Amino acid sequence: MQTMQVIEMTAAGEPDVLMLAQRPVPEISRPSQVRVRMKAAGVNPIDTKLRRNGTFFPKNLPAVLGMDGAGVVDEVGSQVSEFAPGDEVYFCCNGLGREPGTYAEFVLVEAHALARKPANLSFTEAAAVPLVLITAWEALHDRVALGDGQQILIHAGAGGVGHIAIQLARLAGARIATTVSTDSKAELVRELGAGKVILYRDQNVVEETLEWTGGRGADVVMDNVGGKLFEQSFPAVRVY
């Protein structure tokens, strides 16, 4: 039996609950599955929360966490035609405590969850993309159908989801304002496509947004922070 190294979560707690372990290399059990030899795994806030607070399937400990990953296709199921061994891929899948995640040398992924890794990204860079990209895409396209010429305020524009949202909004033809905390972050978001940068520690976000929009308010506000900021953003949104 061929074995692989994994990082197992043995209990809920601090990072020391993550332990190096050995497991059998997983075998394809469904015709729609693909086995990926991992090159890099992403770490998202949800991964740290699951580690600290427990997974959605607490009876399945020890668990292998990790939702984001990038690697090379090792084997494909009988119904998979769009991928072949040797293909470089990235994905967001598993890692919630039921199916083993990306903190492993090999992982089984449903073919529909895979995409070809962009050639201009390293495996490490690609592994950092999937979940934040999915989150930003669903918000801007699936939820609000952001369009050409609309004005959007993106909170926390230098964050994981925020910096992707700025790029997607730019590609959609929107005008972009964003909030950041430092001058260095302001420089980053300008390079990504933000036309209006608000240093929220020194400036009134609502007043700056209303001035930027000629008093109308933004067509869309994307809140990547939550809590009180959600309600505080209401006056910055255009009526209706």
Coordinates of C-alpha atoms in Angstrom, one line a residue:
M1 CA 0.0 0.0 0.0
Q2 CA 1.4 3.4 -1.0
T3 CA 1.3 6.0 1.7
M4 CA 1.6 9.8 1.7
Q5 CA 2.3 12.5 4.3
V6 CA -0.6 14.7 5.5
I7 CA -1.2 17.3 8.2
E8 CA -4.0 16.1 10.5
M9 CA -6.1 18.1 12.8
T10 CA -6.3 16.0 16.0
A11 CA -8.7 18.3 18.0
A12 CA -9.9 21.8 18.0
G13 CA -7.4 24.3 19.3
E14 CA -4.3 26.2 18.6
P15 CA -1.8 25.4 15.7
D16 CA -0.2 22.7 17.7
V17 CA -3.2 20.4 17.1
L18 CA -2.0 20.1 13.5
M19 CA 0.3 17.0 13.3
L20 CA 2.3 15.4 10.6
A21 CA 0.9 11.9 9.8
Q22 CA 0.9 9.1 7.3
R23 CA -2.2 8.0 5.3
P24 CA -2.8 5.7 2.4
V25 CA -2.7 7.5 -1.0
P26 CA -6.4 7.8 -1.8
E27 CA -7.8 5.7 -4.6
I28 CA -10.5 7.0 -7.1
S29 CA -13.9 5.7 -6.0
R30 CA -16.2 7.6 -8.3
P31 CA -15.9 8.0 -12.1
S32 CA -16.1 11.8 -11.8
Q33 CA -13.1 12.1 -9.5
V34 CA -9.6 13.3 -10.2
R35 CA -6.5 12.6 -8.1
V36 CA -4.2 15.5 -7.8
R37 CA -0.6 15.4 -6.7
M38 CA -0.4 18.6 -4.6
K39 CA 2.2 21.3 -5.1
A40 CA 0.8 24.0 -2.8
A41 CA -2.1 24.5 -0.4
G42 CA -3.8 27.8 0.4
V43 CA -4.7 28.9 3.9
N44 CA -7.9 30.9 4.4
P45 CA -9.6 32.4 7.4
I46 CA -12.1 29.5 7.3
D47 CA -9.3 27.0 7.7
T48 CA -8.0 28.7 10.9
K49 CA -11.6 29.0 12.2
L50 CA -12.2 25.3 11.6
R51 CA -8.9 24.4 13.3
R52 CA -9.7 26.7 16.3
N53 CA -13.4 25.9 16.7
G54 CA -13.9 22.5 15.2
T55 CA -15.0 21.2 11.8
F56 CA -18.5 20.7 10.5
F57 CA -18.0 16.9 11.1
P58 CA -16.5 16.7 14.6
K59 CA -16.9 12.9 14.7
N60 CA -14.5 12.5 11.8
L61 CA -11.3 13.5 13.7
P62 CA -8.5 13.4 12.9
A63 CA -9.3 15.5 9.9
V64 CA -7.2 16.9 7.0
L65 CA -8.0 20.6 6.5
G66 CA -7.4 22.8 3.5
M67 CA -9.9 23.9 0.8
D68 CA -7.6 25.7 -1.7
G69 CA -4.9 24.0 -3.6
A70 CA -2.8 23.6 -6.8
G71 CA -1.1 20.7 -8.3
V72 CA -0.7 18.2 -11.1
V73 CA -3.4 15.7 -12.2
D74 CA -2.1 12.2 -11.3
E75 CA -5.1 10.0 -12.3
V76 CA -8.6 10.6 -13.6
G77 CA -11.9 8.7 -13.2
S78 CA -13.5 6.9 -16.2
Q79 CA -16.0 9.7 -16.9
V80 CA -13.5 12.5 -16.8
S81 CA -12.5 13.7 -20.3
E82 CA -11.6 17.4 -19.7
F83 CA -8.4 16.6 -17.7
A84 CA -5.6 14.2 -18.1
P85 CA -2.5 13.1 -16.1
G86 CA 0.1 15.9 -16.2
D87 CA -2.4 18.8 -16.4
E88 CA -1.6 21.6 -14.0
V89 CA -4.8 22.6 -12.1
Y90 CA -6.1 24.6 -9.1
F91 CA -9.3 24.3 -7.1
C92 CA -11.3 24.9 -4.0
C93 CA -12.8 21.7 -2.7
N94 CA -13.2 19.6 0.5
G95 CA -11.4 20.4 3.8
L96 CA -14.5 21.0 5.9
G97 CA -14.0 17.8 7.9
R98 CA -15.8 15.2 5.8
E99 CA -13.6 14.7 2.8
P100 CA -9.8 15.2 3.3
G101 CA -8.5 18.5 2.2
T102 CA -5.4 19.9 0.6
Y103 CA -2.9 19.5 3.5
A104 CA -1.8 16.3 1.9
E105 CA 0.5 15.0 -0.9
F106 CA -2.5 13.7 -2.9
V107 CA -6.2 14.7 -2.8
L108 CA -9.3 13.5 -4.6
V109 CA -11.3 16.3 -6.3
E110 CA -14.5 16.2 -8.3
A111 CA -13.7 17.2 -11.9
H112 CA -16.2 20.0 -11.9
A113 CA -14.3 21.7 -9.1
L114 CA -11.0 21.9 -11.1
A115 CA -9.7 24.5 -13.4
R116 CA -6.5 24.7 -15.4
K117 CA -3.8 26.7 -13.6
P118 CA -3.0 29.9 -15.4
A119 CA 0.4 29.6 -17.0
N120 CA 1.5 33.0 -15.6
L121 CA 1.0 31.8 -12.0
S122 CA 3.2 29.6 -9.9
F123 CA 1.6 26.8 -8.0
T124 CA 2.0 28.8 -4.8
E125 CA 0.3 31.8 -6.3
A126 CA -2.5 29.7 -7.8
A127 CA -3.2 28.0 -4.5
A128 CA -3.9 31.4 -2.9
V129 CA -6.6 32.3 -5.5
P130 CA -9.6 30.0 -5.6
L131 CA -11.8 30.8 -2.5
V132 CA -11.2 34.5 -2.6
L133 CA -11.9 34.6 -6.3
I134 CA -15.1 32.5 -5.9
T135 CA -16.3 34.8 -3.1
A136 CA -15.7 38.0 -5.1
W137 CA -17.1 36.6 -8.3
E138 CA -20.4 35.4 -6.6
A139 CA -20.8 38.8 -4.9
L140 CA -20.2 41.0 -7.9
H141 CA -21.6 38.9 -10.7
D142 CA -24.0 36.3 -9.3
R143 CA -25.6 38.7 -6.7
V144 CA -25.5 42.2 -8.1
A145 CA -24.5 41.8 -11.8
L146 CA -22.0 44.6 -11.6
G147 CA -21.9 46.4 -14.9
D148 CA -20.1 49.0 -17.0
G149 CA -20.1 52.5 -15.5
Q150 CA -21.5 51.6 -12.1
Q151 CA -19.8 52.9 -9.0
I152 CA -18.8 50.5 -6.3
L153 CA -17.3 51.0 -2.9
I154 CA -15.2 47.9 -1.8
H155 CA -14.3 47.8 1.8
A156 CA -10.9 46.4 2.8
G157 CA -9.6 46.6 -0.8
A158 CA -6.1 45.3 0.1
G159 CA -7.5 42.2 1.7
G160 CA -7.8 38.7 0.2
V161 CA -11.3 39.1 -1.3
G162 CA -11.0 42.9 -1.7
H163 CA -8.0 42.9 -3.9
I164 CA -9.6 40.3 -6.2
A165 CA -12.9 42.2 -6.2
I166 CA -11.2 45.4 -7.4
Q167 CA -9.7 43.6 -10.4
L168 CA -13.1 41.9 -11.2
A169 CA -14.9 45.3 -10.9
R170 CA -12.3 46.9 -13.2
L171 CA -12.8 44.1 -15.8
A172 CA -16.6 44.7 -15.6
G173 CA -16.1 48.4 -16.4
A174 CA -17.1 49.7 -13.0
R175 CA -15.7 52.8 -11.3
I176 CA -14.1 51.8 -8.0
A177 CA -13.6 53.3 -4.6
T178 CA -12.1 51.3 -1.8
T179 CA -11.1 51.6 1.9
V180 CA -7.6 50.9 3.2
S181 CA -5.7 51.5 6.4
T182 CA -2.2 52.5 5.2
D183 CA -0.4 54.4 2.5
S184 CA 1.3 51.3 1.3
K185 CA -2.1 49.6 0.8
A186 CA -3.4 52.6 -0.9
E187 CA -0.6 52.3 -3.5
L188 CA -1.4 48.6 -4.0
V189 CA -5.1 49.2 -4.7
R190 CA -4.4 52.1 -7.1
E191 CA -2.2 49.8 -9.1
L192 CA -5.1 47.2 -9.2
G193 CA -7.6 49.7 -10.5
A194 CA -9.2 51.7 -7.7
G195 CA -9.8 55.3 -8.8
K196 CA -10.8 56.5 -5.3
V197 CA -8.9 55.4 -2.2
I198 CA -10.2 56.2 1.2
L199 CA -7.9 56.0 4.3
Y200 CA -10.7 55.1 6.7
R201 CA -8.7 55.9 9.8
D202 CA -8.3 59.5 8.8
Q203 CA -11.3 60.1 6.5
N204 CA -15.0 59.8 6.8
V205 CA -15.9 56.9 4.5
V206 CA -19.6 58.0 3.9
E207 CA -18.7 61.6 3.3
E208 CA -15.9 60.7 0.9
T209 CA -18.2 58.2 -1.0
L210 CA -21.0 60.8 -1.3
E211 CA -18.5 63.4 -2.6
W212 CA -17.1 60.9 -5.1
T213 CA -20.6 60.0 -6.4
G214 CA -21.9 63.5 -6.5
G215 CA -24.2 63.0 -3.5
R216 CA -26.0 59.9 -5.0
G217 CA -24.1 57.2 -3.1
A218 CA -22.5 54.1 -4.6
D219 CA -24.5 51.7 -6.8
V220 CA -22.9 48.8 -4.9
V221 CA -21.1 48.5 -1.6
M222 CA -19.2 45.3 -0.9
D223 CA -18.6 44.7 2.8
N224 CA -15.6 42.4 3.4
V225 CA -15.5 43.2 7.1
G226 CA -18.9 42.7 8.6
G227 CA -20.1 43.7 12.1
K228 CA -21.0 47.4 12.6
L229 CA -19.5 48.3 9.2
F230 CA -22.5 46.8 7.5
E231 CA -25.0 49.3 9.0
Q232 CA -22.5 52.1 8.8
S233 CA -22.3 51.6 5.1
F234 CA -26.1 52.2 4.5
P235 CA -25.7 56.0 4.0
A236 CA -23.1 55.4 1.4
V237 CA -25.5 53.4 -0.9
R238 CA -27.6 55.0 -3.6
V239 CA -31.3 55.1 -2.8
Y240 CA -33.1 52.0 -4.3

